[in-house]
Tab-separated table of C-alpha atoms and ligand atoms in Angstrom:
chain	number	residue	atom	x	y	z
B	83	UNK	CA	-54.184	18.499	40.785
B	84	UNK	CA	-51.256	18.962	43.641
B	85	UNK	CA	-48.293	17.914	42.461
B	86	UNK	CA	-46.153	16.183	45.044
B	87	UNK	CA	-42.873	16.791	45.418
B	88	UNK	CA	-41.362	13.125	46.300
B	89	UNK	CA	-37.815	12.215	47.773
B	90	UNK	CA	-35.420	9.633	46.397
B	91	UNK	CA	-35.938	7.523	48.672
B	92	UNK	CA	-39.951	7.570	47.596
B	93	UNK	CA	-39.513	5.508	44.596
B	94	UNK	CA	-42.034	3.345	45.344
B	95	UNK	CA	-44.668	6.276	45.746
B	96	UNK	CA	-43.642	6.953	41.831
B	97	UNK	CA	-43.867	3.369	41.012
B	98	UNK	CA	-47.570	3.305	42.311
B	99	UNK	CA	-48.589	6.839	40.442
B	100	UNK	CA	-46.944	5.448	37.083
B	101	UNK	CA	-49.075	1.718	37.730
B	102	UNK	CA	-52.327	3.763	38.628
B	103	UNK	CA	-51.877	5.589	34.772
B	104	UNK	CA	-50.273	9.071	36.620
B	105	UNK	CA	-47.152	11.400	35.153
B	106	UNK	CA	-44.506	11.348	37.507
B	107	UNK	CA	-41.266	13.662	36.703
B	108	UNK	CA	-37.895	12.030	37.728
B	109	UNK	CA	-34.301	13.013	37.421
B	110	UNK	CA	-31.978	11.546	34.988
B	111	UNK	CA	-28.025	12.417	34.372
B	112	UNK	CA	-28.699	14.639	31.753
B	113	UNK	CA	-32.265	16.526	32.182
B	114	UNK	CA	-35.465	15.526	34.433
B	115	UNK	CA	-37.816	13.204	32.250
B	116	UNK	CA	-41.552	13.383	32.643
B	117	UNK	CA	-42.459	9.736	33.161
B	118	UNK	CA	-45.813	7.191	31.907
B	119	UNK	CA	-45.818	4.171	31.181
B	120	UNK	CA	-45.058	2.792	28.048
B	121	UNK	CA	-48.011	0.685	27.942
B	122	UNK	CA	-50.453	2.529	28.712
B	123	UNK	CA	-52.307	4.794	26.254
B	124	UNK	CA	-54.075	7.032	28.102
B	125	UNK	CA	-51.075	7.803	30.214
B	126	UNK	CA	-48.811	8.320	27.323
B	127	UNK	CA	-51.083	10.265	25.950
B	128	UNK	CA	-51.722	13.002	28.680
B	129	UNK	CA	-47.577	13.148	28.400
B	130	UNK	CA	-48.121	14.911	24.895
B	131	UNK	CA	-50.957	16.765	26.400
B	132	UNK	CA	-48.698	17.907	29.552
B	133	UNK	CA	-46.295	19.052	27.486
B	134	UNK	CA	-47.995	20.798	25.085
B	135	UNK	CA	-45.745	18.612	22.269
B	136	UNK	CA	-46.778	18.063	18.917
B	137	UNK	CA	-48.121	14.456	18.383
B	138	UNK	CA	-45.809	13.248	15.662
B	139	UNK	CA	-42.724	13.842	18.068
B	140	UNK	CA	-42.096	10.412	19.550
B	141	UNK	CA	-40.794	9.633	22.723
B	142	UNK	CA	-37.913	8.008	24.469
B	143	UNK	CA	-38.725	4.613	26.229
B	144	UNK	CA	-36.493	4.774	29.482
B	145	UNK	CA	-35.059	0.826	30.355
B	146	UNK	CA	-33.538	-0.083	33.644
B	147	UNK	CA	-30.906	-2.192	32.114
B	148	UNK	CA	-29.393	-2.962	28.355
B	149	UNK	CA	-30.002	-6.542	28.225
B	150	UNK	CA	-34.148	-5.580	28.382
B	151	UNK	CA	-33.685	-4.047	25.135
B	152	UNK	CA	-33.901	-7.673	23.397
B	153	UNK	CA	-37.777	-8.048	24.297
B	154	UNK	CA	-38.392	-4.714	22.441
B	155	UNK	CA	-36.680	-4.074	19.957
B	156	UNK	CA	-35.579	-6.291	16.691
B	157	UNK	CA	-32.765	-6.020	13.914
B	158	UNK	CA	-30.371	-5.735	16.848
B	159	UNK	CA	-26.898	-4.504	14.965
B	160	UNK	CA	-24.035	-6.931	16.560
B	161	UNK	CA	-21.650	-4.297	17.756
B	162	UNK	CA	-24.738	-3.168	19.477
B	163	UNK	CA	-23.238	-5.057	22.743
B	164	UNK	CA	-20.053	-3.229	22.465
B	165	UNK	CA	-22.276	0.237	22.045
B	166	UNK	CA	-24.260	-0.931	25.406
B	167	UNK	CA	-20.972	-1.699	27.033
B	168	UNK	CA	-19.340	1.394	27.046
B	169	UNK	CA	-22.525	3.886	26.849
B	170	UNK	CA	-24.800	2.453	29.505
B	171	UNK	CA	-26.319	3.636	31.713
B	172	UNK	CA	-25.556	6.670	30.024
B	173	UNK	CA	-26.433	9.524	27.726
B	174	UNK	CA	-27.245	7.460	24.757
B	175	UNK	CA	-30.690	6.784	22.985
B	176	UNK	CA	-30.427	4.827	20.233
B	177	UNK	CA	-33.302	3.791	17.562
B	178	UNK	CA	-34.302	0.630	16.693
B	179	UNK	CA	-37.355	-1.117	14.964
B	180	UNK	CA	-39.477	-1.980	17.394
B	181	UNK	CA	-41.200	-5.237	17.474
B	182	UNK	CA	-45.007	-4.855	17.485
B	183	UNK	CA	-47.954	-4.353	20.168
B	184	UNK	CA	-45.700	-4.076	22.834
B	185	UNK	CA	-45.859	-0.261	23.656
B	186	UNK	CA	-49.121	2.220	23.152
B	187	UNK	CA	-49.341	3.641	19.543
B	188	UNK	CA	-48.569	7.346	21.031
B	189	UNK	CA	-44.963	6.429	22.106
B	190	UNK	CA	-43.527	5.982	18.376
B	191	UNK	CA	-45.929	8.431	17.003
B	192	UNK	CA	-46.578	6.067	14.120
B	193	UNK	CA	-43.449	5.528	13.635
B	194	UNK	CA	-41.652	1.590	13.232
B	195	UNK	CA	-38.718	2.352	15.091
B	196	UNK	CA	-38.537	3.075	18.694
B	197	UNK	CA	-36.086	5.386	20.786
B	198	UNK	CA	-34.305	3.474	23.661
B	199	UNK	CA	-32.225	4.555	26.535
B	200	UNK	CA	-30.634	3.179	29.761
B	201	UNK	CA	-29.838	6.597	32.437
B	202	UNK	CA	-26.883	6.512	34.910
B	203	UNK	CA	-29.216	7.586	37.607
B	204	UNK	CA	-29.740	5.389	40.722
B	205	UNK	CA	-33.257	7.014	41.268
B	206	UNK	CA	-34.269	6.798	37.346
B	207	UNK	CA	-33.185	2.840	37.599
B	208	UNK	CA	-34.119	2.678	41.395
B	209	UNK	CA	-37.758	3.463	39.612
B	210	UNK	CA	-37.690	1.582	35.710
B	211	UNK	CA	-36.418	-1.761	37.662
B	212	UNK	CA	-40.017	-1.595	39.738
B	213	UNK	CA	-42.086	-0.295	36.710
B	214	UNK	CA	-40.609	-1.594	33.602
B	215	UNK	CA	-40.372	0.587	30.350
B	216	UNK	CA	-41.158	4.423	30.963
B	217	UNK	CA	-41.757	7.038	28.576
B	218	UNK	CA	-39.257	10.187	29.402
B	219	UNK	CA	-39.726	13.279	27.202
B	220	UNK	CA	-37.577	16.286	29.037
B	221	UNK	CA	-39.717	17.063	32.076
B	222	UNK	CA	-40.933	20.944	30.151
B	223	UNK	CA	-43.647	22.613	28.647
B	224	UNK	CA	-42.587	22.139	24.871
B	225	UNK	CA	-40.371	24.808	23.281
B	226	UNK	CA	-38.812	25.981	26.696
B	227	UNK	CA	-35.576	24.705	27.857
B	228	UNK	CA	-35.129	21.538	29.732
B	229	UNK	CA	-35.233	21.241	33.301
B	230	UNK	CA	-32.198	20.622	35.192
B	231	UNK	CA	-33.854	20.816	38.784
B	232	UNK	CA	-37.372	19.930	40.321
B	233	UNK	CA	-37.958	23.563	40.315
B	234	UNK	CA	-37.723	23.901	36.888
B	235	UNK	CA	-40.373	21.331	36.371
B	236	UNK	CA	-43.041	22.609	38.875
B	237	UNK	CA	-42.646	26.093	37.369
B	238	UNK	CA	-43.782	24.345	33.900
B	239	UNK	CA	-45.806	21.490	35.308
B	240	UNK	CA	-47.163	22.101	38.338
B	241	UNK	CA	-50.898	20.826	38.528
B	242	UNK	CA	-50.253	18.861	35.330
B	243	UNK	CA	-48.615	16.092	36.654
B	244	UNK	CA	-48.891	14.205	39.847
B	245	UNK	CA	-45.297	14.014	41.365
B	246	UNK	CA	-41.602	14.662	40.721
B	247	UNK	CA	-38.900	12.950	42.562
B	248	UNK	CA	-36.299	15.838	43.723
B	249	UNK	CA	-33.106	14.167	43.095
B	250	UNK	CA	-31.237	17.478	43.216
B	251	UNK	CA	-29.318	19.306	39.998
B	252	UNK	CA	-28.879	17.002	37.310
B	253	UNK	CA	-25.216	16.446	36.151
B	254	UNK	CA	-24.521	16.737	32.713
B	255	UNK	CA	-27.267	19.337	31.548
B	256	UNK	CA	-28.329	18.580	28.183
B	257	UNK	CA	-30.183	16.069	27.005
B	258	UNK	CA	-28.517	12.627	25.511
B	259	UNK	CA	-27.122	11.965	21.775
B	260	UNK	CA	-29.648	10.430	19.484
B	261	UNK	CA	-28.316	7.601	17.331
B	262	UNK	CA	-29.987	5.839	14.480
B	263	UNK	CA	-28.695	2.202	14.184
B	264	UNK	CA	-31.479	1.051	11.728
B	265	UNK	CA	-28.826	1.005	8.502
B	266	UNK	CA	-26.004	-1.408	8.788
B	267	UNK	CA	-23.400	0.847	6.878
B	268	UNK	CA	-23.562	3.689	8.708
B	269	UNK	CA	-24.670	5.355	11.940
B	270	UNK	CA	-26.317	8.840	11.908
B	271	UNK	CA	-26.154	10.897	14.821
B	272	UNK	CA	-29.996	12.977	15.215
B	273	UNK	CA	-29.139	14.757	17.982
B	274	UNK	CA	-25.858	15.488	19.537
B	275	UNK	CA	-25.176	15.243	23.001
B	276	UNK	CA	-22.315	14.013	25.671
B	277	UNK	CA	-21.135	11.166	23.372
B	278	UNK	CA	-19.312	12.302	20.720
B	279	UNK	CA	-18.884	11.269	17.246
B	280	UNK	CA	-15.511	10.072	17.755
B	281	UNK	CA	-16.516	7.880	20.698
B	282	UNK	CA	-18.996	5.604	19.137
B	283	UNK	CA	-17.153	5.000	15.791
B	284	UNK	CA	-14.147	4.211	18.189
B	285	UNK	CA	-16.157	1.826	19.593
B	286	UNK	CA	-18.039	0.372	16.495
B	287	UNK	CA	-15.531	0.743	13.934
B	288	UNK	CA	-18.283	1.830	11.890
B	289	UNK	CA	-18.473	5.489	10.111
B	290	UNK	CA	-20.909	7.943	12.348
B	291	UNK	CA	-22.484	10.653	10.247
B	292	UNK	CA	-24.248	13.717	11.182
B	293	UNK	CA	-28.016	13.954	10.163
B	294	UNK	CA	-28.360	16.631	7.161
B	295	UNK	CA	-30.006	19.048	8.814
B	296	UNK	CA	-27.543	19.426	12.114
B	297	UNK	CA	-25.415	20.843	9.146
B	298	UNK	CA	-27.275	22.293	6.825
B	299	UNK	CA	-30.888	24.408	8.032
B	300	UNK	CA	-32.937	23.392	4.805
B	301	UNK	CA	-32.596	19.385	5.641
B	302	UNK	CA	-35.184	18.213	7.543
B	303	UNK	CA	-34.510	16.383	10.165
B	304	UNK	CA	-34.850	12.315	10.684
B	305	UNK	CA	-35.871	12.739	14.987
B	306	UNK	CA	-39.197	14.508	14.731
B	307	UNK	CA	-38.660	16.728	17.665
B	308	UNK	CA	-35.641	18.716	15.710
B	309	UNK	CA	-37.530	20.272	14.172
B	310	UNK	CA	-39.408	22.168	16.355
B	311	UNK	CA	-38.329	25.804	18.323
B	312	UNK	CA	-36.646	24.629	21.389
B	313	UNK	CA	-34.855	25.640	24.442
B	314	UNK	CA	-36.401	29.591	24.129
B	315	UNK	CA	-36.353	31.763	27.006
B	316	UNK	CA	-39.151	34.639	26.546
B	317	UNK	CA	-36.441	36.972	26.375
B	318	UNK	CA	-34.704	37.493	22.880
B	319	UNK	CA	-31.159	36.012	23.320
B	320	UNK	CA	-28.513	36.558	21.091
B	321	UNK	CA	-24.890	34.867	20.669
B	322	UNK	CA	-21.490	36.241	21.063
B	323	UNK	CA	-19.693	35.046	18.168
B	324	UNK	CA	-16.388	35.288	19.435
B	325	UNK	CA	-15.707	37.072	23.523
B	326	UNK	CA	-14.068	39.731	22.143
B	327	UNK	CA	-17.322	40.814	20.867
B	328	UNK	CA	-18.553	41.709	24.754
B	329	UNK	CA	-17.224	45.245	25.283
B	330	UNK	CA	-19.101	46.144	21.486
B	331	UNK	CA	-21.884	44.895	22.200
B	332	UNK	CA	-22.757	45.839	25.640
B	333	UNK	CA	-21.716	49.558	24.268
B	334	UNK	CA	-24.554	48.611	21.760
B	335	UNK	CA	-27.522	48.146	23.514
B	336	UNK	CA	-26.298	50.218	26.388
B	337	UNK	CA	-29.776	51.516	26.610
B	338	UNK	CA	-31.457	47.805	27.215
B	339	UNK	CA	-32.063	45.526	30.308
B	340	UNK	CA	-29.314	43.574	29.588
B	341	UNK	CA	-28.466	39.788	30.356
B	342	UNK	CA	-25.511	38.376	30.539
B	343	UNK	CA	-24.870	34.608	30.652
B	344	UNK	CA	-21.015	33.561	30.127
B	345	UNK	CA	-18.053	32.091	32.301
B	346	UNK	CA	-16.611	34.002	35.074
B	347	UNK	CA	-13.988	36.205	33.078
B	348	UNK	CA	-16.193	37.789	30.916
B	349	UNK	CA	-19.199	38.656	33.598
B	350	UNK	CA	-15.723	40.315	35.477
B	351	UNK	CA	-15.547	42.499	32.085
B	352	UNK	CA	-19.094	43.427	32.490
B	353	UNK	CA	-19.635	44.978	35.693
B	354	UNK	CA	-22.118	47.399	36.250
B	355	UNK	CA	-22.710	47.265	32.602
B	356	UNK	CA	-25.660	44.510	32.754
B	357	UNK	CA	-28.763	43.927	34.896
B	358	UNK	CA	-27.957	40.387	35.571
B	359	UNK	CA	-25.702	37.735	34.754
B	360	UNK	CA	-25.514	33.858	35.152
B	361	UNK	CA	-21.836	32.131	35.473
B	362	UNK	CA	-21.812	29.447	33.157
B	363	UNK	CA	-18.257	28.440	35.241
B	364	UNK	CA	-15.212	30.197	36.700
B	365	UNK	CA	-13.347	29.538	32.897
B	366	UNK	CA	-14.225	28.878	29.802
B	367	UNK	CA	-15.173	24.568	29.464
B	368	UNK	CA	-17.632	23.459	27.391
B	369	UNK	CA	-18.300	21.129	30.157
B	370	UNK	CA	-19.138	22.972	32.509
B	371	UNK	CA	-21.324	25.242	30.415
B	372	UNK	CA	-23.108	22.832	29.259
B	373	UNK	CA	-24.354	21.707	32.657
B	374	UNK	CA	-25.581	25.291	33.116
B	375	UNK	CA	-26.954	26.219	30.002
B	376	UNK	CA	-30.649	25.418	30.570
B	377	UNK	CA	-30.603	26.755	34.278
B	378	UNK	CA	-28.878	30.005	33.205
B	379	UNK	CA	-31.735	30.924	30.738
B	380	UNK	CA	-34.571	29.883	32.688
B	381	UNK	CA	-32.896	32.661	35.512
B	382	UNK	CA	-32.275	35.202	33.280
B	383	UNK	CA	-35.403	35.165	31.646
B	384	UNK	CA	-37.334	35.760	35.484
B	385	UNK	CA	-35.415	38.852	35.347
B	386	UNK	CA	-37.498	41.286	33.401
B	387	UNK	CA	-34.791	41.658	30.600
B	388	UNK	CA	-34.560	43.095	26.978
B	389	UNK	CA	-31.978	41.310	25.807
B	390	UNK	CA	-29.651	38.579	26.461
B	391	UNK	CA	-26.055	37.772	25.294
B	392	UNK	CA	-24.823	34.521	25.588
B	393	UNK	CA	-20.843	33.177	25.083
B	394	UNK	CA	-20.497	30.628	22.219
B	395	UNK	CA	-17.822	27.666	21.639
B	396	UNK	CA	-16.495	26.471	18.550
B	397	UNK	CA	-14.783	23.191	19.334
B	398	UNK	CA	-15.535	20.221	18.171
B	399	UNK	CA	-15.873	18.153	21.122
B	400	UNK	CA	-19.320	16.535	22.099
B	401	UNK	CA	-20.022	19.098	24.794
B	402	UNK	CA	-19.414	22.169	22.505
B	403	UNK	CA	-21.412	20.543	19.497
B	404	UNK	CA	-24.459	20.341	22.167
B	405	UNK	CA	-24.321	23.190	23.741
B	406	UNK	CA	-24.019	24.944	20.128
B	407	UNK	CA	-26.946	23.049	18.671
B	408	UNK	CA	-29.431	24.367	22.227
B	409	UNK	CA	-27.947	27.554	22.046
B	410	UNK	CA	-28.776	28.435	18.104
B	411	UNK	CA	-32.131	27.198	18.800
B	412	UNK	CA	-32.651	29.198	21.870
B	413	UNK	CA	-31.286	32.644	19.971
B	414	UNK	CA	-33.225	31.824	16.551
B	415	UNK	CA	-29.691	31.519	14.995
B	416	UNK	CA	-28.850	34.935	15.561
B	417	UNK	CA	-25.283	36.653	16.103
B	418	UNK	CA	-24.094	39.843	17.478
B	419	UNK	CA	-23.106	42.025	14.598
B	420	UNK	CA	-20.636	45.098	15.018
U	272	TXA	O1	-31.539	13.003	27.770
U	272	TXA	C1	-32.625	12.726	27.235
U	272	TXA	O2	-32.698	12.111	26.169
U	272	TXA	C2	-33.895	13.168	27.969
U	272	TXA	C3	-33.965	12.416	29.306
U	272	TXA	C4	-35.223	12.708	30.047
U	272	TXA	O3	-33.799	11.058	29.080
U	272	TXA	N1	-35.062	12.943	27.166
U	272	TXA	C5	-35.342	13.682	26.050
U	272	TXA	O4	-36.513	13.338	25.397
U	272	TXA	O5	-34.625	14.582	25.639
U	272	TXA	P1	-37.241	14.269	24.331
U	272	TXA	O6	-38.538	13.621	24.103
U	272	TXA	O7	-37.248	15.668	24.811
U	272	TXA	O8	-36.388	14.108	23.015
U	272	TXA	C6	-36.435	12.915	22.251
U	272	TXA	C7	-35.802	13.123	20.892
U	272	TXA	C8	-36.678	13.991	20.005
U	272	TXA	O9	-35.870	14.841	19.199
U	272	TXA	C9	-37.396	12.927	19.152
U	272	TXA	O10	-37.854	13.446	17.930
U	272	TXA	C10	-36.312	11.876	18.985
U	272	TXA	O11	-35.669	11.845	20.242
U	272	TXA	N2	-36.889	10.541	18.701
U	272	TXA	C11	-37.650	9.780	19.517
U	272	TXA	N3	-38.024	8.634	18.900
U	272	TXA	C12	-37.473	8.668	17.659
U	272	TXA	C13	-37.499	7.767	16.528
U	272	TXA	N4	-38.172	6.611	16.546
U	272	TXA	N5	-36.826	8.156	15.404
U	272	TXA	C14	-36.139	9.319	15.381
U	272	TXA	N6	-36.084	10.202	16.413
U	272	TXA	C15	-36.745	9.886	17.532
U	273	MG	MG1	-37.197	17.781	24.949
């Protein structure tokens, strides 16, 4: 199958591939999503098959507005309307029961709560508002990190999929937080991701918890897809614990094809001293690093390396917590040690 490569303004295109049963890819504000619909079986499955993901990982139905959210799901918490307020369209999924026979079986993977999320994307809602509720699983074969351009789709999906809109880089770079809202005491946070902690329990006055296992390995986790190997480049990867570390360790494996993916400061320490490098931003912001996370090891790993070292961050903000929690997965946990 030819993939087509689509234009924003070509949402209607999409919007007739998703109604014939086809996988279109799409931009979002926080990764592409590979799109079906969410009624339709056979479409939602060939998304698992696309992907290569594990059937018991369930997927994220993508709404073009927050007041839709009423026809699918039930148990609706009250300060859910303050949540929707502030968050949407935004990079916030939040799980709910879901009422029954209104989405294919595939989508929940058995599951009696659904995923829901609104994007702040004028293609992504330029599209959902003509097709209703669409499946949107990060646009990548599974395990590999999530693609933050059309590129980075077609070099996992090409011939798998029948179109992807080209809406350009996407702007915050890792995908959204997951929140569970089904206990009315207490909301757990699955996944972290550009809303912070802090930010929803100022908004819902209610205490926001972090699922066991984002603290401890052992736990397993409550979203599915946590638990499998994510975000990994080909090429071993392997965290700088603190930037100081850089001169040590490139002395290290002086004798390796060396990556080197970190802000502009420390590549400037490097020079001559690695095979490539990726900026990850002219200073050190989490921000900023975040957004090119993803991009930065999917370019370093084209480059025929041994190893790559990759800057850490250790605040507690919403953007260091998420890059953290992609970047462990993508080094298998593993530190520099002197
Ligand atoms: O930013 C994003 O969320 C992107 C864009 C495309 O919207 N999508 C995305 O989808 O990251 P995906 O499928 O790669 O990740 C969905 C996560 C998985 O960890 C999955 O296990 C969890 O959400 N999840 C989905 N439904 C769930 C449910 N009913 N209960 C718990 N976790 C769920
Ligand atoms: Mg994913």
């Amino acid at each position: 199958m030819e993939t087509k490569l689509l234009h924003p303004n070509d949402v209607n295109v999409a919007s007739k591939l998703l109604k014939q049963g086809e996988l279109v890819a799409f931009p979002t504000e926080t990764v592409y999503g590979l799109g079906a619909l969410a009624t339709n079986e056979r479409a939602v499955r060939k998304v698992y098959q696309a992907k290569g993901r594990p059937s018991d990982n369930p997927l994220i139905v993508h709404l073009a507005s927050a007041k839709e959210i009423a026809k699918y799901a039930q148990q609706i918490p009250s300060y859910f309307t303050a949540l929707a307020d502030h968050f949407w369209p935004g990079p916030l999924t939040v799980v709910l029961p879901l009422k029954d026979n209104l989405f294919s079986k595939s989508v929940t993977g058995g599951l009696a709560t659904c995923a829901f999320r609104v994007p702040d994307n004028q293609i992504a809602r330029d599209l959902l508002s003509l097709t209703g509720p669409v499946v949107a699983p990060s646009a990548n074969t599974s395990g590999k990190p999530s693609p933050t351009e059309a590129s980075h789709v077609l070099d996992d999906l090409a011939h798998k999929i029948a179109a992807v809109i080209d809406g350009g880089r996407t702007q915050v770079g890792v995908e959204s937080t997951v929140i569970d809202l089904t206990d009315s005491h207490q909301i757990t946070i699955l996944r972290p991701g550009g809303i912070s902690a802090k930010q929803i329990q100022a908004v819902t006055e209610l205490p926001v918890i972090y699922d066991k296992h984002l603290l401890q390995a052992d736990e397993a986790p409550k979203a599915p897809g946590m638990k499998y190997k994510h975000y990994s480049p080909q090429t071993k990867v392997l965290m700088l614990g603190l930037d100081s570390d850089l001169p040590e360790a490139l002395i290290a494996y002086h004798d390796l094809r060396l990556g080197l993916l970190a802000n502009e400061q420390l590549i400037q320490q490097s020079q001559n001293l690695v095979q490539a490098s990726y900026s990850l931003g002219a200073d050190k912001n989490a921000q900023s690093a975040a957004h090119n996370l993803f991009a930065g090891l999917r370019s370093l790993d084209k480059e025929n390396l041994d190893l790559i070292l990759v800057e850490t961050y250790s605040g507690d903000d919403s953007y260091s917590q998420a890059y953290m929690n992609r970047l462990q997965k993508a080094a298998a946990y593993e530190y520099f040690e002197k």
